mmCIF file of C-alpha atoms in Angstrom:
data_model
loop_
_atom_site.group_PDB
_atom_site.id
_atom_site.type_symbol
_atom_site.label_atom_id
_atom_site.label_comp_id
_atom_site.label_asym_id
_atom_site.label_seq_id
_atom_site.Cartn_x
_atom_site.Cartn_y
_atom_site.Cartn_z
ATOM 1 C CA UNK A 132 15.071 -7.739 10.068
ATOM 2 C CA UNK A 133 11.935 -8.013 8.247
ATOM 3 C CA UNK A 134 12.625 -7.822 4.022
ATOM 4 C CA UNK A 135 9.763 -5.773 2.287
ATOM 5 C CA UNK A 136 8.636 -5.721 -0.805
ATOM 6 C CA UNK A 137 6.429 -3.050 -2.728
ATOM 7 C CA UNK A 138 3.671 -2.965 -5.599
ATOM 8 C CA UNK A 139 0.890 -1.702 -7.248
ATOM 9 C CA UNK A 140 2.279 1.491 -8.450
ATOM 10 C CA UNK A 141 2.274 2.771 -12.158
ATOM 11 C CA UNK A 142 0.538 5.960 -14.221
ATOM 12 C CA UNK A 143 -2.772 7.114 -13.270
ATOM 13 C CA UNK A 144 -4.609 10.475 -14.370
ATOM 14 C CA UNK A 145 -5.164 13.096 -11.568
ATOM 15 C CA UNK A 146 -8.559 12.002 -10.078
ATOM 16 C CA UNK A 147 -7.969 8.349 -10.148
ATOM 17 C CA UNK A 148 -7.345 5.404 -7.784
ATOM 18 C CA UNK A 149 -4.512 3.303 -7.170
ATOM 19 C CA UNK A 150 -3.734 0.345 -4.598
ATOM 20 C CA UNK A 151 -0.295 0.043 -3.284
ATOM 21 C CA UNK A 152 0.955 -3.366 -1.048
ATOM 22 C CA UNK A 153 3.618 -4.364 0.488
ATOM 23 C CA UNK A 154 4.812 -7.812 1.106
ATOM 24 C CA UNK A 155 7.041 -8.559 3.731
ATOM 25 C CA UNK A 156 8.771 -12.140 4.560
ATOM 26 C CA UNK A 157 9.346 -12.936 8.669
ATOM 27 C CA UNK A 158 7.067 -14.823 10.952
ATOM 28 C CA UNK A 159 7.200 -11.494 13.100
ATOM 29 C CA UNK A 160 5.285 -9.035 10.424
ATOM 30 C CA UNK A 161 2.416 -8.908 13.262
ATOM 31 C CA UNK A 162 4.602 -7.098 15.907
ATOM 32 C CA UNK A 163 5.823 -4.083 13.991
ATOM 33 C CA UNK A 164 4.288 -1.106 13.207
ATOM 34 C CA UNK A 165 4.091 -0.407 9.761
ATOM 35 C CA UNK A 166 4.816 2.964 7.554
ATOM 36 C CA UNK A 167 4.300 4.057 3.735
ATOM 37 C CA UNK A 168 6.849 6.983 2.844
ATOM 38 C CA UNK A 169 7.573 8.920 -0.448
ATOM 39 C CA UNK A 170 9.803 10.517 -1.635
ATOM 40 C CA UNK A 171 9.295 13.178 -5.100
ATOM 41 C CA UNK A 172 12.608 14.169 -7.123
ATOM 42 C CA UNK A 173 14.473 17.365 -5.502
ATOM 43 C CA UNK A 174 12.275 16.711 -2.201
ATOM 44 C CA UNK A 175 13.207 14.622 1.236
ATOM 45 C CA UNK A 176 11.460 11.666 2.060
ATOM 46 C CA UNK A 177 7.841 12.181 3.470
ATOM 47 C CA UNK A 178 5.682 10.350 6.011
ATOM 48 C CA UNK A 179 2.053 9.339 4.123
ATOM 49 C CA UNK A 180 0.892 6.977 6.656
ATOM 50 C CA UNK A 181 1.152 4.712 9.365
ATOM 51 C CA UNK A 182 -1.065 1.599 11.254
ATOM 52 C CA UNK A 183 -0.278 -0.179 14.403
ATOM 53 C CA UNK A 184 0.047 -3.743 14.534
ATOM 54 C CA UNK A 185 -3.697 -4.714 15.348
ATOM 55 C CA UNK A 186 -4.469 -2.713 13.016
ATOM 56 C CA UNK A 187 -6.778 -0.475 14.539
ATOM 57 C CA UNK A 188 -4.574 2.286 14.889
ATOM 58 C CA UNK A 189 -3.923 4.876 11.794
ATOM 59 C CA UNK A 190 -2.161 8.050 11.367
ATOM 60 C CA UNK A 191 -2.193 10.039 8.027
ATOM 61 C CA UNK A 192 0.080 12.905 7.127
ATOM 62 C CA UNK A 193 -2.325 15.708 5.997
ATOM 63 C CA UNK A 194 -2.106 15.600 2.909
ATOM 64 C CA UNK A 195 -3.271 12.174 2.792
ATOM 65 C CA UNK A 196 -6.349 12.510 5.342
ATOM 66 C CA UNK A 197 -9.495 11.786 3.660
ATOM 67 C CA UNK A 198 -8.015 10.226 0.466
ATOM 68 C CA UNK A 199 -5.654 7.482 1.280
ATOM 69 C CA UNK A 200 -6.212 4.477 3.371
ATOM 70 C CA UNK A 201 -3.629 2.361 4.871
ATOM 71 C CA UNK A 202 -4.911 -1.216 5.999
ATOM 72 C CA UNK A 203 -2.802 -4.118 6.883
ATOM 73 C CA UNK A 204 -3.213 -8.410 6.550
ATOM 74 C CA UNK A 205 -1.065 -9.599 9.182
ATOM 75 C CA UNK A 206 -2.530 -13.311 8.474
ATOM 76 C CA UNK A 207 -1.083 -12.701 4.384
ATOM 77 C CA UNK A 208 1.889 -10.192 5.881
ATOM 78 C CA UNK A 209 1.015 -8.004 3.899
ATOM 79 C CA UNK A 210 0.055 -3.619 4.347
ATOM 80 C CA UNK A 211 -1.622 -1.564 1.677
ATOM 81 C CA UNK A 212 -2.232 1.556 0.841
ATOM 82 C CA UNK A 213 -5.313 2.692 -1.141
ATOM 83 C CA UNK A 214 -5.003 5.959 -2.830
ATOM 84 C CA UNK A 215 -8.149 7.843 -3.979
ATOM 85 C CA UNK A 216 -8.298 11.215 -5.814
ATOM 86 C CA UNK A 217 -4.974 11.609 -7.037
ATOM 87 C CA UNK A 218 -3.330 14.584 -7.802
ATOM 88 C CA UNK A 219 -0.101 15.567 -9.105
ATOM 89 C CA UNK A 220 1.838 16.163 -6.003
ATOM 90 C CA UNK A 221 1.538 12.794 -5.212
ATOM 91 C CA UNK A 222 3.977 11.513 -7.845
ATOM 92 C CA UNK A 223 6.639 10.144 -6.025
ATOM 93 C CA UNK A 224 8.317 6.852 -5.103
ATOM 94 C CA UNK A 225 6.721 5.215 -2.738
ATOM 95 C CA UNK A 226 8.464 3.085 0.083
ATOM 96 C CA UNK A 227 7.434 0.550 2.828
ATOM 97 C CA UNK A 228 9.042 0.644 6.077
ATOM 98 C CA UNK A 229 8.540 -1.421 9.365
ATOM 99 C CA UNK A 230 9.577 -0.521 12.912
ATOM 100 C CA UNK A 231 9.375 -1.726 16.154
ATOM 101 C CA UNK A 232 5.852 -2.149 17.414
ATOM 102 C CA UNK A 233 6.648 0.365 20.344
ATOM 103 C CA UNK A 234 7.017 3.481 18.418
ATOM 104 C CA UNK A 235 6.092 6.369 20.151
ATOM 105 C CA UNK A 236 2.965 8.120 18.734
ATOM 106 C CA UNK A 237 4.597 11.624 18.086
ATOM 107 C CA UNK A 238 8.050 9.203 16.195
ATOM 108 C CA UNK A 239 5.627 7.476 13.802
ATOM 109 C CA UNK A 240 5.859 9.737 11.024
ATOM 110 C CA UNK A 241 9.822 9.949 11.532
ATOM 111 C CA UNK A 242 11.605 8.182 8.780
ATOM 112 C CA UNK A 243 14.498 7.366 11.821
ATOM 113 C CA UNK A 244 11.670 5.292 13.669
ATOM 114 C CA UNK A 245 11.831 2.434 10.817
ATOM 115 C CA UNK A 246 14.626 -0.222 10.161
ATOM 116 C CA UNK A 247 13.736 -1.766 7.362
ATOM 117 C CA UNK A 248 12.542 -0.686 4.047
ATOM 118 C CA UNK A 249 11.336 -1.678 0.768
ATOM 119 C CA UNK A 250 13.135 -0.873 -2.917
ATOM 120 C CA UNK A 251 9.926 1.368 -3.634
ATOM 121 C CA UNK A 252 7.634 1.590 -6.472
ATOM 122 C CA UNK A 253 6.690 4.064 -8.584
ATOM 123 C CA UNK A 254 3.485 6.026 -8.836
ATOM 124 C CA UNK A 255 2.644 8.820 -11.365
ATOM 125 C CA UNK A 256 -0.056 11.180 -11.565
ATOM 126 C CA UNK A 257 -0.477 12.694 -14.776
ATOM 127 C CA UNK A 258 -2.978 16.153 -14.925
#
Protein backbone atom coordinates (compact mmCIF):
# COMPACT_ATOMS: atom_id res chain seq x y z
CA UNK A 1 0.00 0.00 0.00
CA UNK A 2 1.22 3.25 -1.08
CA UNK A 3 0.67 6.17 2.01
CA UNK A 4 -0.39 9.60 0.45
CA UNK A 5 -0.18 12.70 1.54
CA UNK A 6 -2.05 16.00 0.40
CA UNK A 7 -1.33 19.91 0.15
CA UNK A 8 -1.68 23.09 -1.20
CA UNK A 9 -5.19 23.76 -0.31
CA UNK A 10 -6.52 26.89 1.65
CA UNK A 11 -9.04 30.11 0.80
CA UNK A 12 -9.02 31.56 -2.53
CA UNK A 13 -11.63 34.12 -4.11
CA UNK A 14 -13.83 32.74 -6.98
CA UNK A 15 -11.64 33.41 -10.10
CA UNK A 16 -8.39 32.46 -8.62
CA UNK A 17 -5.73 29.72 -8.83
CA UNK A 18 -4.64 27.16 -6.57
CA UNK A 19 -2.01 24.16 -6.79
CA UNK A 20 -2.80 21.02 -5.02
CA UNK A 21 0.09 17.92 -4.57
CA UNK A 22 0.21 14.94 -3.31
CA UNK A 23 3.10 13.13 -1.88
CA UNK A 24 3.17 9.61 -1.68
CA UNK A 25 6.02 7.29 0.05
CA UNK A 26 6.73 3.60 -1.88
CA UNK A 27 9.33 2.85 -4.46
CA UNK A 28 6.22 1.69 -6.62
CA UNK A 29 4.42 5.36 -7.02
CA UNK A 30 5.34 4.89 -10.92
CA UNK A 31 3.00 1.84 -11.47
CA UNK A 32 -0.31 3.14 -10.21
CA UNK A 33 -2.65 5.21 -11.66
CA UNK A 34 -3.36 8.14 -9.84
CA UNK A 35 -6.86 10.02 -8.86
CA UNK A 36 -7.85 13.51 -7.15
CA UNK A 37 -11.48 13.20 -5.53
CA UNK A 38 -13.66 15.68 -3.48
CA UNK A 39 -15.93 15.55 -1.55
CA UNK A 40 -18.40 19.03 -0.48
CA UNK A 41 -20.48 18.80 2.93
CA UNK A 42 -24.06 16.99 2.40
CA UNK A 43 -22.61 15.61 -1.09
CA UNK A 44 -20.82 12.00 -1.98
CA UNK A 45 -17.43 11.88 -2.96
CA UNK A 46 -16.69 13.04 -6.63
CA UNK A 47 -14.17 12.03 -9.29
CA UNK A 48 -12.10 15.50 -10.49
CA UNK A 49 -9.40 13.80 -12.27
CA UNK A 50 -7.25 11.12 -13.15
CA UNK A 51 -3.53 10.42 -15.10
CA UNK A 52 -1.99 7.18 -16.00
CA UNK A 53 1.27 6.24 -14.87
CA UNK A 54 3.44 7.68 -17.85
CA UNK A 55 1.72 10.32 -17.50
CA UNK A 56 0.41 10.92 -20.75
CA UNK A 57 -2.91 9.82 -20.12
CA UNK A 58 -5.67 12.30 -18.42
CA UNK A 59 -9.26 12.15 -17.74
CA UNK A 60 -11.24 15.12 -16.22
CA UNK A 61 -14.72 14.97 -14.78
CA UNK A 62 -16.63 17.80 -16.60
CA UNK A 63 -16.70 20.06 -14.49
CA UNK A 64 -13.09 20.24 -14.32
CA UNK A 65 -12.32 20.15 -18.26
CA UNK A 66 -10.66 23.22 -19.31
CA UNK A 67 -9.78 24.55 -15.80
CA UNK A 68 -7.93 22.01 -13.83
CA UNK A 69 -4.84 20.17 -14.72
CA UNK A 70 -3.63 17.08 -13.19
CA UNK A 71 0.21 16.33 -13.85
CA UNK A 72 2.29 13.85 -12.06
CA UNK A 73 6.47 13.59 -10.98
CA UNK A 74 6.98 10.04 -10.73
CA UNK A 75 10.94 10.81 -10.34
CA UNK A 76 9.76 13.24 -6.89
CA UNK A 77 6.47 10.73 -6.34
CA UNK A 78 4.62 13.20 -6.34
CA UNK A 79 0.80 14.21 -8.53
CA UNK A 80 -0.68 17.66 -8.65
CA UNK A 81 -3.46 19.24 -9.43
CA UNK A 82 -3.60 22.83 -10.75
CA UNK A 83 -6.84 24.55 -10.37
CA UNK A 84 -7.64 27.67 -12.47
CA UNK A 85 -10.84 29.79 -12.35
CA UNK A 86 -12.33 28.82 -9.27
CA UNK A 87 -15.71 28.96 -8.41
CA UNK A 88 -17.73 28.22 -5.50
CA UNK A 89 -18.82 24.74 -6.19
CA UNK A 90 -15.51 23.70 -5.98
CA UNK A 91 -15.19 24.06 -2.20
CA UNK A 92 -14.70 20.80 -1.01
CA UNK A 93 -12.10 18.49 0.54
CA UNK A 94 -9.96 17.31 -1.65
CA UNK A 95 -8.42 13.68 -1.56
CA UNK A 96 -5.59 11.71 -3.33
CA UNK A 97 -6.09 8.23 -4.21
CA UNK A 98 -3.87 5.60 -6.07
CA UNK A 99 -4.93 2.37 -7.77
CA UNK A 100 -3.62 -0.25 -9.62
CA UNK A 101 -2.03 0.80 -12.86
CA UNK A 102 -4.56 -1.51 -14.80
CA UNK A 103 -7.69 0.32 -14.18
CA UNK A 104 -10.06 0.04 -16.74
CA UNK A 105 -10.74 3.34 -18.62
CA UNK A 106 -14.61 3.49 -17.98
CA UNK A 107 -13.51 2.46 -13.61
CA UNK A 108 -11.17 5.47 -13.41
CA UNK A 109 -13.48 7.90 -12.13
CA UNK A 110 -14.95 5.17 -9.61
CA UNK A 111 -13.96 5.93 -6.10
CA UNK A 112 -14.03 1.68 -5.66
CA UNK A 113 -11.08 1.56 -8.31
CA UNK A 114 -8.53 3.18 -5.63
CA UNK A 115 -6.95 1.54 -2.45
CA UNK A 116 -5.30 3.98 -0.92
CA UNK A 117 -6.05 7.47 -0.02
CA UNK A 118 -4.83 10.58 1.42
CA UNK A 119 -6.30 12.51 4.82
CA UNK A 120 -7.40 15.40 2.30
CA UNK A 121 -6.96 19.03 2.34
CA UNK A 122 -9.06 21.68 2.29
CA UNK A 123 -9.88 24.15 -0.43
CA UNK A 124 -12.33 27.13 -0.23
CA UNK A 125 -13.69 29.33 -2.73
CA UNK A 126 -15.09 32.35 -1.44
CA UNK A 127 -17.55 34.59 -4.13
Amino acid sequence: QVQLVESGGGLVQAGGSLRLSCAASGVTFSTYVMGWFRQAPGKEREFVAAIRRSGSITYYADSAKGRFTISRDNAKNTVSLQMNSLKPEDMAVYYCAAGNFNVAINSVSASSSYHSWGPGTQVTVSS
